[in-house]
PDB file of C-alpha atoms in Angstrom:
ATOM      1  CA  MET A 253     -24.942  23.352  -2.980  1.00  0.00           C
ATOM      2  CA  ALA A 254     -26.608  19.911  -2.868  1.00  0.00           C
ATOM      3  CA  GLY A 255     -24.703  16.734  -3.767  1.00  0.00           C
ATOM      4  CA  CYS A 256     -21.082  17.711  -2.547  1.00  0.00           C
ATOM      5  CA  SER A 257     -18.568  15.235  -1.169  1.00  0.00           C
ATOM      6  CA  GLY A 258     -15.389  13.471  -1.957  1.00  0.00           C
ATOM      7  CA  THR A 259     -11.826  13.476  -0.695  1.00  0.00           C
ATOM      8  CA  SER A 260      -9.810  10.982  -2.741  1.00  0.00           C
ATOM      9  CA  GLU A 261      -6.477  12.246  -4.107  1.00  0.00           C
ATOM     10  CA  SER A 262      -3.233  11.401  -5.669  1.00  0.00           C
ATOM     11  CA  PRO A 263       0.219  12.091  -4.115  1.00  0.00           C
ATOM     12  CA  GLY A 264       0.752  15.882  -4.115  1.00  0.00           C
ATOM     13  CA  GLY A 265      -2.944  16.415  -4.196  1.00  0.00           C
ATOM     14  CA  GLY A 266      -4.826  18.878  -1.987  1.00  0.00           C
ATOM     15  CA  GLY A 267      -7.925  17.109  -0.803  1.00  0.00           C
ATOM     16  CA  ASN A 268     -11.448  18.329  -0.396  1.00  0.00           C
ATOM     17  CA  GLU A 269     -12.546  17.684  -4.011  1.00  0.00           C
ATOM     18  CA  THR A 270     -16.211  18.241  -4.583  1.00  0.00           C
ATOM     19  CA  VAL A 271     -18.489  17.686  -7.444  1.00  0.00           C
ATOM     20  CA  ALA A 272     -22.107  19.030  -7.264  1.00  0.00           C
ATOM     21  CA  ALA A 273     -25.064  19.360  -9.510  1.00  0.00           C
ATOM     22  CA  GLU A 274     -27.171  22.457  -9.542  1.00  0.00           C
ATOM     23  CA  ASP A 275     -30.108  20.075  -9.776  1.00  0.00           C
ATOM     24  CA  PRO A 276     -29.126  16.665  -8.333  1.00  0.00           C
ATOM     25  CA  SER A 277     -32.382  14.976  -9.585  1.00  0.00           C
ATOM     26  CA  ALA A 278     -32.000  11.764 -11.548  1.00  0.00           C
ATOM     27  CA  GLY A 279     -32.595  12.004 -15.331  1.00  0.00           C
ATOM     28  CA  VAL A 280     -32.254  15.701 -15.693  1.00  0.00           C
ATOM     29  CA  THR A 281     -29.753  18.077 -17.448  1.00  0.00           C
ATOM     30  CA  SER A 282     -27.894  20.253 -14.971  1.00  0.00           C
ATOM     31  CA  ARG A 283     -25.051  22.692 -14.513  1.00  0.00           C
ATOM     32  CA  GLN A 284     -22.302  21.073 -12.363  1.00  0.00           C
ATOM     33  CA  SER A 285     -19.708  22.558 -10.178  1.00  0.00           C
ATOM     34  CA  LEU A 286     -16.264  21.021  -9.630  1.00  0.00           C
ATOM     35  CA  ARG A 287     -13.818  22.174  -6.959  1.00  0.00           C
ATOM     36  CA  MET A 288     -10.274  20.930  -6.583  1.00  0.00           C
ATOM     37  CA  THR A 289      -7.671  21.983  -4.009  1.00  0.00           C
ATOM     38  CA  VAL A 290      -4.224  22.804  -5.375  1.00  0.00           C
ATOM     39  CA  GLY A 291      -1.574  20.484  -4.003  1.00  0.00           C
ATOM     40  CA  GLU A 292       2.204  20.619  -4.000  1.00  0.00           C
ATOM     41  CA  SER A 293       2.598  18.927  -7.352  1.00  0.00           C
ATOM     42  CA  VAL A 294       1.174  21.920  -9.336  1.00  0.00           C
ATOM     43  CA  ALA A 295       1.644  24.764  -6.852  1.00  0.00           C
ATOM     44  CA  GLY A 296       3.914  27.483  -8.403  1.00  0.00           C
ATOM     45  CA  SER A 297       2.774  26.687 -11.882  1.00  0.00           C
ATOM     46  CA  GLU A 298       0.340  28.570 -14.089  1.00  0.00           C
ATOM     47  CA  TRP A 299      -3.213  27.212 -14.185  1.00  0.00           C
ATOM     48  CA  THR A 300      -3.250  25.772 -17.656  1.00  0.00           C
ATOM     49  CA  SER A 301      -5.933  23.041 -17.706  1.00  0.00           C
ATOM     50  CA  ILE A 302      -8.666  21.261 -15.861  1.00  0.00           C
ATOM     51  CA  ALA A 303     -10.290  18.086 -16.917  1.00  0.00           C
ATOM     52  CA  ALA A 304     -13.130  15.773 -15.591  1.00  0.00           C
ATOM     53  CA  GLU A 305     -14.066  12.171 -16.544  1.00  0.00           C
ATOM     54  CA  TYR A 306     -17.588  10.897 -15.429  1.00  0.00           C
ATOM     55  CA  PRO A 307     -18.610   7.229 -15.324  1.00  0.00           C
ATOM     56  CA  ARG A 308     -19.264   6.709 -19.043  1.00  0.00           C
ATOM     57  CA  GLU A 309     -22.195   4.289 -18.620  1.00  0.00           C
ATOM     58  CA  HIS A 310     -24.070   6.826 -16.465  1.00  0.00           C
ATOM     59  CA  PHE A 311     -23.499  10.337 -17.648  1.00  0.00           C
ATOM     60  CA  THR A 312     -23.617  12.216 -20.868  1.00  0.00           C
ATOM     61  CA  LEU A 313     -21.826  15.673 -21.307  1.00  0.00           C
ATOM     62  CA  GLN A 314     -23.243  18.090 -23.845  1.00  0.00           C
ATOM     63  CA  SER A 315     -20.850  20.383 -25.680  1.00  0.00           C
ATOM     64  CA  ALA A 316     -20.167  23.730 -24.181  1.00  0.00           C
ATOM     65  CA  GLN A 317     -19.241  27.078 -25.676  1.00  0.00           C
ATOM     66  CA  HIS A 318     -16.318  28.884 -24.055  1.00  0.00           C
ATOM     67  CA  GLU A 319     -18.615  31.646 -22.757  1.00  0.00           C
ATOM     68  CA  GLU A 320     -20.796  29.125 -21.035  1.00  0.00           C
ATOM     69  CA  LEU A 321     -18.003  27.819 -18.752  1.00  0.00           C
ATOM     70  CA  SER A 322     -17.369  29.458 -15.359  1.00  0.00           C
ATOM     71  CA  LEU A 323     -13.862  29.437 -14.105  1.00  0.00           C
ATOM     72  CA  GLY A 324     -12.238  30.836 -10.996  1.00  0.00           C
ATOM     73  CA  VAL A 325      -9.933  30.278  -7.956  1.00  0.00           C
ATOM     74  CA  ASP A 326     -10.837  30.512  -4.238  1.00  0.00           C
ATOM     75  CA  THR A 327      -7.656  31.899  -2.794  1.00  0.00           C
ATOM     76  CA  THR A 328      -8.797  32.288   0.817  1.00  0.00           C
ATOM     77  CA  GLY A 329     -10.639  28.926   1.464  1.00  0.00           C
ATOM     78  CA  ASP A 330     -13.906  30.642   2.286  1.00  0.00           C
ATOM     79  CA  GLY A 331     -15.827  29.109  -0.613  1.00  0.00           C
ATOM     80  CA  THR A 332     -15.938  32.426  -2.558  1.00  0.00           C
ATOM     81  CA  VAL A 333     -14.173  32.814  -5.923  1.00  0.00           C
ATOM     82  CA  ASN A 334     -11.502  35.592  -5.664  1.00  0.00           C
ATOM     83  CA  GLU A 335      -9.990  35.230  -9.107  1.00  0.00           C
ATOM     84  CA  SER A 336     -12.350  34.873 -12.077  1.00  0.00           C
ATOM     85  CA  PHE A 337     -11.518  33.979 -15.576  1.00  0.00           C
ATOM     86  CA  ASP A 338     -13.796  34.217 -18.679  1.00  0.00           C
ATOM     87  CA  GLU A 339     -13.835  32.899 -22.210  1.00  0.00           C
ATOM     88  CA  SER A 340     -10.874  35.042 -23.209  1.00  0.00           C
ATOM     89  CA  ASN A 341      -8.769  32.719 -20.874  1.00  0.00           C
ATOM     90  CA  VAL A 342     -10.020  29.552 -22.574  1.00  0.00           C
ATOM     91  CA  SER A 343      -7.629  28.241 -25.138  1.00  0.00           C
ATOM     92  CA  GLY A 344      -9.714  25.187 -25.879  1.00  0.00           C
ATOM     93  CA  ALA A 345     -12.596  23.238 -24.540  1.00  0.00           C
ATOM     94  CA  ASN A 346     -12.955  19.583 -25.740  1.00  0.00           C
ATOM     95  CA  ASN A 347     -15.527  16.986 -24.667  1.00  0.00           C
ATOM     96  CA  ASN A 348     -16.899  13.681 -25.523  1.00  0.00           C
ATOM     97  CA  ALA A 349     -19.909  11.896 -24.076  1.00  0.00           C
ATOM     98  CA  TYR A 350     -18.468  11.454 -20.669  1.00  0.00           C
ATOM     99  CA  SER A 351     -15.408  13.799 -20.229  1.00  0.00           C
ATOM    100  CA  PHE A 352     -14.125  17.325 -20.837  1.00  0.00           C
ATOM    101  CA  ASN A 353     -10.768  18.897 -20.965  1.00  0.00           C
ATOM    102  CA  ILE A 354     -10.512  22.707 -20.806  1.00  0.00           C
ATOM    103  CA  GLY A 355      -7.242  24.261 -21.794  1.00  0.00           C
ATOM    104  CA  LEU A 356      -6.508  27.630 -20.268  1.00  0.00           C
ATOM    105  CA  ASP A 357      -4.248  30.678 -20.599  1.00  0.00           C
ATOM    106  CA  THR A 358      -4.773  32.375 -17.241  1.00  0.00           C
ATOM    107  CA  GLY A 359      -1.548  33.852 -16.283  1.00  0.00           C
ATOM    108  CA  TYR A 360      -2.466  32.860 -12.748  1.00  0.00           C
ATOM    109  CA  GLU A 361       0.196  31.141 -10.568  1.00  0.00           C
ATOM    110  CA  LEU A 362      -1.521  28.456  -8.512  1.00  0.00           C
ATOM    111  CA  GLN A 363      -0.680  28.414  -4.784  1.00  0.00           C
ATOM    112  CA  GLN A 364      -0.907  25.358  -2.607  1.00  0.00           C
ATOM    113  CA  GLY A 365      -4.281  25.434  -0.871  1.00  0.00           C
ATOM    114  CA  ASP A 366      -6.070  27.367  -3.667  1.00  0.00           C
ATOM    115  CA  VAL A 367      -9.290  25.811  -4.807  1.00  0.00           C
ATOM    116  CA  VAL A 368      -9.943  25.860  -8.456  1.00  0.00           C
ATOM    117  CA  VAL A 369     -13.594  26.077  -9.425  1.00  0.00           C
ATOM    118  CA  VAL A 370     -15.162  25.098 -12.679  1.00  0.00           C
ATOM    119  CA  GLU A 371     -18.823  25.080 -13.635  1.00  0.00           C
ATOM    120  CA  TYR A 372     -19.778  22.976 -16.667  1.00  0.00           C
ATOM    121  CA  PRO A 373     -23.169  24.017 -18.096  1.00  0.00           C
ATOM    122  CA  ALA A 374     -24.721  20.851 -19.332  1.00  0.00           C
ATOM    123  CA  VAL A 375     -24.451  17.424 -17.917  1.00  0.00           C
ATOM    124  CA  ASP A 376     -27.118  14.752 -18.222  1.00  0.00           C
ATOM    125  CA  ASN A 377     -27.526  13.134 -14.822  1.00  0.00           C
ATOM    126  CA  PRO A 378     -28.005   9.284 -14.695  1.00  0.00           C
ATOM    127  CA  ASP A 379     -31.611   7.899 -14.369  1.00  0.00           C
ATOM    128  CA  GLU A 380     -30.686   6.141 -11.151  1.00  0.00           C
ATOM    129  CA  ALA A 381     -30.021   7.912  -7.870  1.00  0.00           C
ATOM    130  CA  GLY A 382     -26.686   7.046  -6.203  1.00  0.00           C
ATOM    131  CA  GLU A 383     -23.174   8.223  -5.522  1.00  0.00           C
ATOM    132  CA  TYR A 384     -20.951   8.430  -8.620  1.00  0.00           C
ATOM    133  CA  GLU A 385     -17.138   9.016  -8.722  1.00  0.00           C
ATOM    134  CA  VAL A 386     -15.741  11.706 -10.970  1.00  0.00           C
ATOM    135  CA  ASP A 387     -12.102  11.817 -11.766  1.00  0.00           C
ATOM    136  CA  LEU A 388     -10.614  15.272 -11.826  1.00  0.00           C
ATOM    137  CA  THR A 389      -7.212  16.410 -13.248  1.00  0.00           C
ATOM    138  CA  LEU A 390      -5.458  19.734 -12.836  1.00  0.00           C
ATOM    139  CA  ASN A 391      -2.671  20.823 -15.171  1.00  0.00           C
ATOM    140  CA  ASP A 392      -2.326  17.218 -16.508  1.00  0.00           C
ATOM    141  CA  GLU A 393      -0.354  16.520 -13.130  1.00  0.00           C
ATOM    142  CA  GLN A 394      -2.603  16.361 -10.101  1.00  0.00           C
ATOM    143  CA  SER A 395      -5.445  13.907 -10.054  1.00  0.00           C
ATOM    144  CA  ALA A 396      -8.298  13.371  -7.499  1.00  0.00           C
ATOM    145  CA  THR A 397     -11.727  11.898  -7.337  1.00  0.00           C
ATOM    146  CA  GLY A 398     -14.810  13.678  -6.206  1.00  0.00           C
ATOM    147  CA  THR A 399     -18.160  12.044  -5.445  1.00  0.00           C
ATOM    148  CA  LEU A 400     -21.465  13.330  -7.040  1.00  0.00           C
ATOM    149  CA  SER A 401     -24.710  12.473  -5.230  1.00  0.00           C
ATOM    150  CA  ILE A 402     -27.721  11.983  -7.534  1.00  0.00           C
ATOM    151  CA  GLN A 403     -31.171  11.893  -5.943  1.00  0.00           C
TER     152      GLN A 403
END
């Protein structure tokens, strides 16, 4: 995937956070993939939410229907989703112009080192190329920052 990087995290975070646009071109609407490694602060708890906040002056998020969201967990660290979830696991999806928060009822117990994966279907990329920081939050407890490259 183009445009992946980022490693900033909070205490108890997992590291290796990435945010990538399916189309990293400036000024287009693109599906975006967010990956966040589970750290000790949320390990052992059910996966109940994921949130992202983009720089408000540069990005616009379109609303998304539950069935348009793609959710999963890479349990082996090989980049492949091993546990998948669908719209029946989404208890709520809220967004404004620059952020989203997805509530979940997965029944899945997060393990340290798991990588949660979310694909959000419609984000308007900024008109200017550059590196942009996206704040990620897992289960309202673990926070990290991923960098999104726009070309």
